[in-house]
Amino acid sequence: MTAATPATTPSSPHVMNTYGRLPIALSHGLGCRVWDVNGREYLDALGGIAVNTLGHNHPKLVAALQDQVTKLIHTSNYYHVPLQEELASMLVQRSGLTNVFFCSTGLEANEAALKLARKFGHDKGIERPEIVVYEKAFHGRSIATLSATGNPKVQAGFGPLVEGFIRVPVNNIDALKAATEGNPNVVAVFFEAIQGEGGVNPMHMDYLRDVRALCDQRDWLLMIDEVQCGMGRTGKWFAHQWAGIKPDVMPLAKGLGSGVPVGAVVVGPKAATIFAPGNHGSTFGGNPLAMRAGVTTIRTMEEEDLLTNAATVGAHLKAALQKALAAELASGTVKEIRGQGLMLGIDLAKPCGALVQRAVDDGLLISVTADTVVRLVPPLILSTGEADQIVAILAPLISAFLKEAA
Ligand SMILES: *Cc1c(COP(=O)(O)O)cnc(C)c1O
């Protein structure tokens, strides 16, 4: 182990220095494995941050994309794009919602959701619409989405923030009621079904159902950011489906294109006709290459039964981690192992960013979020054997780390 290795290194004099980067560069991948430019192999438990649904170099995705680039990469939304219609109908069928707007990224999907909520209000005569958002939420890094984000580090230096947000704690229906009591300007409630960047914090099933009921009662839009937890990651298409509810607005991105940038806002009847031509748009949104990636991702997930795989391998991984870290869980140095399917967080009692480099040194890619949470969001093709390898590398690293003096 190279304790002297800096945690992050600048990449080049010309790429803007916006990321703390690990001192490796990846060159190619296959399945859940990637290799760096020096030929070292890594097991990928991060999947490009919940993006590489089908893993790396999946033959079906590669073939579909190769075929698509010889036909059309991009046209424009001045014309009909049949692949948009195909992907929209696939998303509608699997969500039980009705309509889809396509864009390219998560923040763009969330911006569309925020615009929908505001116009929903304006259409009802609410001049200063307000949207309920959550502590520890992450919705992106544009000015509006960072304002909706509940992390002061993301917001610092970028004020003035966008107004019109009311912030509440997660999983507390009384706090939500109290914060909105008698306020006629509320138009929407907006949250992640499982907070990702905030530390893998799931919304409770009862809470999801209570908020759904409250939104119906008050004529608010329920907007669930499934950018990270959606697209099969938890073992259902969308994480909120575990609670048996439907949102009115659901932003998607990350896993939807299995690595090709694809974003979408899927909406139900209450939000389907808020936008009219001219209200919103995106140059790249829904282009044929992106749509082909989305269609192929969903089709392949079904052909390979990846929802079941995410659920079963995820449950196996969680149980194996709980077993390997049983002593640490008992002593409280590991506070909790939470999440569902292949979206898991191991919450330690101390900041653990140093583990990311140590895992790299041992051939494993992970991330640490919210300072203390080791996050695992591997490709949904992960096998039981690969899950066991993750545990075999990670559990000893965590145990050793927790024994060191703070
Ligand atoms: C990653 C993420 C976003 C932002 O997506 P980008 O594609 O980086 O803009 C928004 N919401 C959630 C829940 C995310 O995890």
Tab-separated table of C-alpha atoms in Angstrom, residues 42-388:
chain	number	residue	atom	x	y	z
A	42	TYR	CA	-9.714	-3.551	-11.595
A	43	LEU	CA	-13.082	-4.875	-10.506
A	44	ASP	CA	-15.577	-2.091	-11.151
A	45	ALA	CA	-17.970	-1.656	-8.223
A	46	LEU	CA	-18.739	1.937	-9.241
A	47	GLY	CA	-19.943	1.449	-12.820
A	48	GLY	CA	-19.105	5.019	-13.811
A	49	ILE	CA	-21.311	6.162	-10.877
A	50	ALA	CA	-24.369	3.990	-11.530
A	51	VAL	CA	-24.123	4.573	-15.284
A	52	ASN	CA	-22.708	1.413	-16.890
A	53	THR	CA	-25.850	-0.687	-16.503
A	54	LEU	CA	-24.673	-3.375	-18.934
A	55	GLY	CA	-21.052	-3.243	-17.823
A	56	HIS	CA	-18.253	-2.486	-20.259
A	57	ASN	CA	-18.067	-3.570	-23.869
A	58	HIS	CA	-21.389	-5.405	-23.820
A	59	PRO	CA	-21.649	-7.120	-27.230
A	60	LYS	CA	-25.301	-6.188	-27.777
A	61	LEU	CA	-24.777	-2.522	-26.953
A	62	VAL	CA	-21.579	-2.336	-28.996
A	63	ALA	CA	-23.285	-3.881	-32.033
A	64	ALA	CA	-26.330	-1.621	-31.757
A	65	LEU	CA	-24.241	1.536	-31.427
A	66	GLN	CA	-21.952	0.507	-34.280
A	67	ASP	CA	-24.997	-0.040	-36.466
A	68	GLN	CA	-26.563	3.259	-35.395
A	69	VAL	CA	-23.524	5.445	-36.153
A	70	THR	CA	-23.599	4.197	-39.738
A	71	LYS	CA	-27.238	5.359	-40.016
A	72	LEU	CA	-27.749	8.566	-38.026
A	73	ILE	CA	-26.090	10.007	-34.926
A	74	HIS	CA	-28.054	13.224	-34.707
A	75	THR	CA	-30.798	14.979	-36.579
A	76	SER	CA	-32.710	17.595	-34.617
A	77	ASN	CA	-36.059	17.794	-32.926
A	78	TYR	CA	-37.365	19.665	-35.976
A	79	TYR	CA	-38.240	16.185	-37.254
A	80	HIS	CA	-39.906	13.070	-35.925
A	81	VAL	CA	-37.400	10.669	-34.384
A	82	PRO	CA	-38.889	7.148	-34.456
A	83	LEU	CA	-36.394	5.860	-31.889
A	84	GLN	CA	-37.684	8.507	-29.425
A	85	GLU	CA	-41.163	7.133	-29.850
A	86	GLU	CA	-39.839	3.618	-29.275
A	87	LEU	CA	-37.903	4.476	-26.107
A	88	ALA	CA	-40.754	6.656	-24.798
A	89	SER	CA	-43.217	3.813	-25.134
A	90	MET	CA	-40.788	1.433	-23.391
A	91	LEU	CA	-40.437	3.850	-20.448
A	92	VAL	CA	-44.172	4.509	-20.304
A	93	GLN	CA	-44.957	0.794	-20.170
A	94	ARG	CA	-42.461	0.107	-17.424
A	95	SER	CA	-43.358	3.131	-15.271
A	96	GLY	CA	-47.125	3.201	-15.739
A	97	LEU	CA	-46.784	6.892	-16.630
A	98	THR	CA	-47.802	8.488	-19.932
A	99	ASN	CA	-45.279	10.805	-21.634
A	100	VAL	CA	-41.543	11.415	-21.932
A	101	PHE	CA	-39.292	14.402	-22.673
A	102	PHE	CA	-35.724	13.508	-23.657
A	103	CYS	CA	-32.557	15.369	-22.736
A	104	SER	CA	-28.960	14.276	-22.128
A	105	THR	CA	-28.095	14.462	-18.427
A	106	GLY	CA	-29.504	14.223	-14.936
A	107	LEU	CA	-29.416	17.905	-14.147
A	108	GLU	CA	-31.144	18.636	-17.421
A	109	ALA	CA	-33.910	16.179	-16.557
A	110	ASN	CA	-34.252	17.850	-13.160
A	111	GLU	CA	-34.316	21.327	-14.703
A	112	ALA	CA	-37.213	20.173	-16.862
A	113	ALA	CA	-38.981	18.864	-13.746
A	114	LEU	CA	-38.485	22.201	-11.963
A	115	LYS	CA	-39.813	24.098	-14.995
A	116	LEU	CA	-42.821	21.748	-15.137
A	117	ALA	CA	-43.563	22.428	-11.475
A	118	ARG	CA	-43.321	26.192	-11.873
A	119	LYS	CA	-45.526	26.246	-14.960
A	120	PHE	CA	-47.995	23.903	-13.254
A	121	GLY	CA	-48.272	26.646	-10.617
A	122	HIS	CA	-48.467	29.540	-13.047
A	123	ASP	CA	-51.202	27.747	-14.990
A	124	LYS	CA	-53.190	27.652	-11.738
A	125	GLY	CA	-52.578	31.362	-11.085
A	126	ILE	CA	-49.734	30.891	-8.578
A	127	GLU	CA	-47.287	33.693	-9.374
A	128	ARG	CA	-44.482	32.631	-6.996
A	129	PRO	CA	-44.523	28.836	-6.974
A	130	GLU	CA	-42.532	27.009	-4.282
A	131	ILE	CA	-41.132	23.487	-4.417
A	132	VAL	CA	-40.398	21.298	-1.394
A	133	VAL	CA	-36.878	19.825	-1.447
A	134	TYR	CA	-34.863	17.804	1.083
A	135	GLU	CA	-31.867	17.910	3.365
A	136	LYS	CA	-28.901	15.985	1.853
A	137	ALA	CA	-30.580	15.921	-1.573
A	138	PHE	CA	-28.507	16.031	-4.742
A	139	HIS	CA	-30.129	17.124	-7.986
A	140	GLY	CA	-27.226	18.439	-10.094
A	141	ARG	CA	-24.878	21.359	-10.556
A	142	SER	CA	-26.748	23.899	-12.683
A	143	ILE	CA	-27.789	27.027	-10.812
A	144	ALA	CA	-31.368	25.809	-10.271
A	145	THR	CA	-30.499	22.190	-9.458
A	146	LEU	CA	-27.700	23.150	-7.071
A	147	SER	CA	-30.215	25.418	-5.352
A	148	ALA	CA	-32.516	22.404	-4.957
A	149	THR	CA	-29.563	20.343	-3.676
A	150	GLY	CA	-29.293	20.063	0.104
A	151	ASN	CA	-25.512	20.236	0.392
A	152	PRO	CA	-23.835	23.529	1.332
A	153	LYS	CA	-20.569	22.370	-0.305
A	154	VAL	CA	-22.276	22.148	-3.700
A	155	GLN	CA	-23.788	25.614	-3.273
A	156	ALA	CA	-20.813	27.497	-1.793
A	157	GLY	CA	-19.596	30.279	-4.048
A	158	PHE	CA	-22.519	30.201	-6.453
A	159	GLY	CA	-25.063	32.456	-4.794
A	160	PRO	CA	-27.470	34.032	-5.122
A	161	LEU	CA	-29.326	30.753	-5.185
A	162	VAL	CA	-32.565	30.281	-7.090
A	163	GLU	CA	-35.506	31.057	-4.822
A	164	GLY	CA	-38.726	29.168	-4.429
A	165	PHE	CA	-37.508	26.127	-2.493
A	166	ILE	CA	-38.666	24.953	0.945
A	167	ARG	CA	-36.314	22.460	2.602
A	168	VAL	CA	-37.421	19.630	4.894
A	169	PRO	CA	-35.788	16.562	6.483
A	170	VAL	CA	-36.315	13.117	4.926
A	171	ASN	CA	-38.841	10.566	6.182
A	172	ASN	CA	-40.780	12.980	8.398
A	173	ILE	CA	-44.316	13.581	7.182
A	174	ASP	CA	-45.109	15.904	10.099
A	175	ALA	CA	-42.154	18.116	9.195
A	176	LEU	CA	-43.402	18.270	5.600
A	177	LYS	CA	-46.892	19.213	6.750
A	178	ALA	CA	-45.569	21.822	9.175
A	179	ALA	CA	-43.259	23.416	6.597
A	180	THR	CA	-46.087	23.805	4.078
A	181	GLU	CA	-48.935	24.576	6.486
A	182	GLY	CA	-51.244	27.215	5.030
A	183	ASN	CA	-48.859	28.025	2.172
A	184	PRO	CA	-50.873	28.377	-1.045
A	185	ASN	CA	-47.745	28.691	-3.215
A	186	VAL	CA	-46.528	25.102	-2.879
A	187	VAL	CA	-46.729	23.301	-6.221
A	188	ALA	CA	-44.541	20.205	-5.897
A	189	VAL	CA	-42.544	17.887	-3.644
A	190	PHE	CA	-39.223	16.805	-5.132
A	191	PHE	CA	-36.882	14.107	-3.817
A	192	GLU	CA	-34.756	11.071	-4.675
A	193	ALA	CA	-36.400	7.734	-3.797
A	194	ILE	CA	-32.965	6.756	-2.478
A	195	GLN	CA	-30.604	9.683	-1.995
A	196	GLY	CA	-27.368	8.835	-3.799
A	197	GLU	CA	-24.753	11.548	-3.246
A	198	GLY	CA	-26.293	12.267	0.168
A	199	GLY	CA	-25.090	8.878	1.436
A	200	VAL	CA	-27.464	6.175	0.122
A	201	ASN	CA	-30.456	7.221	2.229
A	202	PRO	CA	-33.683	5.435	1.253
A	203	MET	CA	-37.066	7.076	1.665
A	204	HIS	CA	-39.242	4.797	3.776
A	205	MET	CA	-42.105	3.023	2.043
A	206	ASP	CA	-44.689	4.559	4.399
A	207	TYR	CA	-43.261	7.975	3.793
A	208	LEU	CA	-43.513	7.565	0.020
A	209	ARG	CA	-47.161	6.551	0.352
A	210	ASP	CA	-47.932	9.382	2.788
A	211	VAL	CA	-46.359	11.988	0.508
A	212	ARG	CA	-48.285	10.577	-2.462
A	213	ALA	CA	-51.521	10.969	-0.506
A	214	LEU	CA	-50.632	14.487	0.624
A	215	CYS	CA	-49.786	15.541	-2.946
A	216	ASP	CA	-53.167	14.231	-4.128
A	217	GLN	CA	-54.947	16.000	-1.314
A	218	ARG	CA	-53.222	19.354	-1.940
A	219	ASP	CA	-52.962	19.172	-5.742
A	220	TRP	CA	-49.139	19.157	-5.720
A	221	LEU	CA	-46.916	17.349	-8.189
A	222	LEU	CA	-44.969	14.437	-6.735
A	223	MET	CA	-41.591	14.570	-8.491
A	224	ILE	CA	-39.207	11.678	-7.806
A	225	ASP	CA	-35.607	12.032	-8.977
A	226	GLU	CA	-34.707	8.491	-10.094
A	227	VAL	CA	-31.545	9.599	-11.899
A	228	GLN	CA	-29.364	7.328	-9.756
A	229	CYS	CA	-31.716	4.811	-8.119
A	230	GLY	CA	-33.851	4.133	-11.218
A	231	MET	CA	-33.343	1.942	-14.283
A	232	GLY	CA	-33.386	-1.373	-12.470
A	233	ARG	CA	-30.723	-0.610	-9.908
A	234	THR	CA	-32.823	-1.648	-6.896
A	235	GLY	CA	-34.390	-4.681	-8.580
A	236	LYS	CA	-37.468	-2.884	-9.865
A	237	TRP	CA	-37.435	-0.546	-12.834
A	238	PHE	CA	-37.841	2.426	-10.516
A	239	ALA	CA	-37.123	2.510	-6.784
A	240	HIS	CA	-40.445	4.146	-5.839
A	241	GLN	CA	-42.256	1.108	-7.274
A	242	TRP	CA	-41.348	-0.835	-4.118
A	243	ALA	CA	-43.907	1.397	-2.342
A	244	GLY	CA	-46.604	0.718	-4.918
A	245	ILE	CA	-46.987	4.391	-5.807
A	246	LYS	CA	-46.519	6.438	-8.984
A	247	PRO	CA	-44.993	9.904	-9.199
A	248	ASP	CA	-46.317	12.656	-11.472
A	249	VAL	CA	-42.826	13.548	-12.703
A	250	MET	CA	-39.774	11.266	-12.799
A	251	PRO	CA	-36.360	12.481	-14.022
A	252	LEU	CA	-34.020	9.737	-15.267
A	253	ALA	CA	-30.467	9.689	-16.641
A	254	LYS	CA	-27.353	7.810	-15.414
A	255	GLY	CA	-28.134	4.143	-16.185
A	256	LEU	CA	-30.586	4.803	-19.006
A	257	GLY	CA	-28.033	4.778	-21.817
A	258	SER	CA	-25.534	2.404	-20.222
A	259	GLY	CA	-22.793	5.022	-20.720
A	260	VAL	CA	-24.148	7.044	-23.629
A	261	PRO	CA	-25.537	10.340	-22.259
A	262	VAL	CA	-29.332	10.008	-22.131
A	263	GLY	CA	-31.709	11.867	-19.843
A	264	ALA	CA	-35.480	11.740	-19.689
A	265	VAL	CA	-38.394	13.152	-17.746
A	266	VAL	CA	-41.226	10.657	-17.550
A	267	VAL	CA	-44.561	12.157	-16.499
A	268	GLY	CA	-48.075	11.037	-15.672
A	269	PRO	CA	-51.402	12.604	-16.698
A	270	LYS	CA	-51.149	15.473	-14.232
A	271	ALA	CA	-47.950	16.781	-15.863
A	272	ALA	CA	-48.356	15.536	-19.426
A	273	THR	CA	-49.818	18.701	-20.964
A	274	ILE	CA	-48.046	21.419	-18.964
A	275	PHE	CA	-45.461	22.040	-21.681
A	276	ALA	CA	-46.572	23.123	-25.147
A	277	PRO	CA	-44.326	23.664	-28.191
A	278	GLY	CA	-41.864	26.424	-27.401
A	279	ASN	CA	-41.813	25.884	-23.624
A	280	HIS	CA	-38.820	23.591	-23.443
A	281	GLY	CA	-36.205	21.906	-25.581
A	282	SER	CA	-32.741	20.405	-25.856
A	283	THR	CA	-30.584	20.289	-28.987
A	284	PHE	CA	-29.036	16.898	-28.295
A	285	GLY	CA	-32.042	15.559	-26.382
A	286	GLY	CA	-33.426	12.380	-27.892
A	287	ASN	CA	-30.960	12.073	-30.729
A	288	PRO	CA	-30.916	8.733	-32.559
A	289	LEU	CA	-27.621	7.519	-31.078
A	290	ALA	CA	-28.776	8.236	-27.523
A	291	MET	CA	-32.172	6.661	-28.148
A	292	ARG	CA	-30.620	3.537	-29.631
A	293	ALA	CA	-28.507	3.241	-26.477
A	294	GLY	CA	-31.616	3.554	-24.298
A	295	VAL	CA	-33.683	1.079	-26.301
A	296	THR	CA	-30.813	-1.428	-26.356
A	297	THR	CA	-30.164	-1.002	-22.640
A	298	ILE	CA	-33.771	-1.772	-21.716
A	299	ARG	CA	-34.101	-4.629	-24.203
A	300	THR	CA	-30.866	-6.234	-23.003
A	301	MET	CA	-31.850	-5.801	-19.358
A	302	GLU	CA	-34.973	-7.812	-20.093
A	303	GLU	CA	-33.264	-10.437	-22.223
A	304	GLU	CA	-30.725	-10.997	-19.453
A	305	ASP	CA	-33.201	-10.584	-16.575
A	306	LEU	CA	-31.072	-7.904	-14.949
A	307	LEU	CA	-33.795	-6.704	-12.573
A	308	THR	CA	-33.752	-10.111	-10.925
A	309	ASN	CA	-29.965	-10.110	-11.028
A	310	ALA	CA	-29.778	-6.680	-9.349
A	311	ALA	CA	-32.143	-7.863	-6.620
A	312	THR	CA	-30.536	-11.234	-5.936
A	313	VAL	CA	-26.869	-10.344	-6.360
A	314	GLY	CA	-27.526	-7.106	-4.448
A	315	ALA	CA	-29.090	-9.031	-1.557
A	316	HIS	CA	-26.176	-11.495	-1.630
A	317	LEU	CA	-23.649	-8.634	-1.601
A	318	LYS	CA	-25.384	-6.874	1.274
A	319	ALA	CA	-25.605	-10.071	3.346
A	320	ALA	CA	-21.964	-10.935	2.628
A	321	LEU	CA	-20.851	-7.442	3.680
A	322	GLN	CA	-22.919	-7.693	6.851
A	323	LYS	CA	-21.301	-11.015	7.649
A	324	ALA	CA	-17.744	-9.889	6.877
A	325	LEU	CA	-18.211	-6.672	8.865
A	326	ALA	CA	-20.276	-8.196	11.683
A	327	ALA	CA	-17.778	-7.239	14.393
A	328	GLU	CA	-17.576	-3.658	13.129
A	329	LEU	CA	-21.388	-3.428	12.966
A	330	ALA	CA	-21.615	-4.769	16.507
A	331	SER	CA	-19.057	-2.265	17.820
A	332	GLY	CA	-20.646	0.625	15.910
A	333	THR	CA	-17.540	1.513	13.891
A	334	VAL	CA	-19.683	0.535	10.910
A	335	LYS	CA	-22.943	2.308	11.628
A	336	GLU	CA	-25.119	0.729	8.969
A	337	ILE	CA	-25.091	-1.073	5.636
A	338	ARG	CA	-28.093	0.212	3.717
A	339	GLY	CA	-29.648	0.451	0.293
A	340	GLN	CA	-31.363	-1.952	-2.011
A	341	GLY	CA	-30.344	-4.143	-4.922
A	342	LEU	CA	-27.082	-2.901	-6.406
A	343	MET	CA	-27.194	0.494	-4.710
A	344	LEU	CA	-25.514	-0.036	-1.363
A	345	GLY	CA	-23.871	2.238	1.178
A	346	ILE	CA	-21.596	1.240	4.049
A	347	ASP	CA	-21.789	4.040	6.597
A	348	LEU	CA	-18.684	4.274	8.782
A	349	ALA	CA	-18.332	6.142	12.055
A	350	LYS	CA	-15.506	8.250	10.625
A	351	PRO	CA	-14.678	9.992	7.327
A	352	CYS	CA	-13.307	7.409	4.933
A	353	GLY	CA	-12.340	9.142	1.674
A	354	ALA	CA	-8.897	7.516	1.999
A	355	LEU	CA	-10.467	4.134	1.235
A	356	VAL	CA	-10.977	5.025	-2.413
A	357	GLN	CA	-7.232	5.061	-3.150
A	358	ARG	CA	-6.600	1.979	-1.024
A	359	ALA	CA	-9.269	0.111	-2.964
A	360	VAL	CA	-7.611	1.190	-6.233
A	361	ASP	CA	-4.304	-0.118	-4.876
A	362	ASP	CA	-6.060	-3.445	-4.284
A	363	GLY	CA	-7.732	-3.527	-7.698
A	364	LEU	CA	-11.240	-2.343	-6.818
A	365	LEU	CA	-13.161	0.763	-7.947
A	366	ILE	CA	-15.564	2.275	-5.383
A	367	SER	CA	-16.574	5.742	-4.270
A	368	VAL	CA	-17.083	7.456	-0.948
A	369	THR	CA	-19.949	9.888	-0.644
A	370	ALA	CA	-21.176	12.162	2.139
A	371	ASP	CA	-17.676	11.769	3.726
A	372	THR	CA	-18.415	8.551	5.586
A	373	VAL	CA	-20.299	6.286	3.183
A	374	VAL	CA	-18.624	3.720	0.913
A	375	ARG	CA	-20.926	3.518	-2.096
A	376	LEU	CA	-21.288	0.461	-4.324
A	377	VAL	CA	-23.239	0.951	-7.575
A	378	PRO	CA	-21.717	-1.678	-9.905
A	379	PRO	CA	-23.037	-2.728	-13.324
A	380	LEU	CA	-26.302	-4.668	-13.056
A	381	ILE	CA	-24.633	-7.675	-14.705
A	382	LEU	CA	-22.525	-8.258	-11.568
A	383	SER	CA	-22.248	-11.973	-10.772
A	384	THR	CA	-22.392	-13.580	-7.334
A	385	GLY	CA	-18.730	-14.495	-7.716
A	386	GLU	CA	-17.826	-10.883	-8.478
A	387	ALA	CA	-19.891	-9.749	-5.474
A	388	ASP	CA	-17.827	-12.107	-3.325
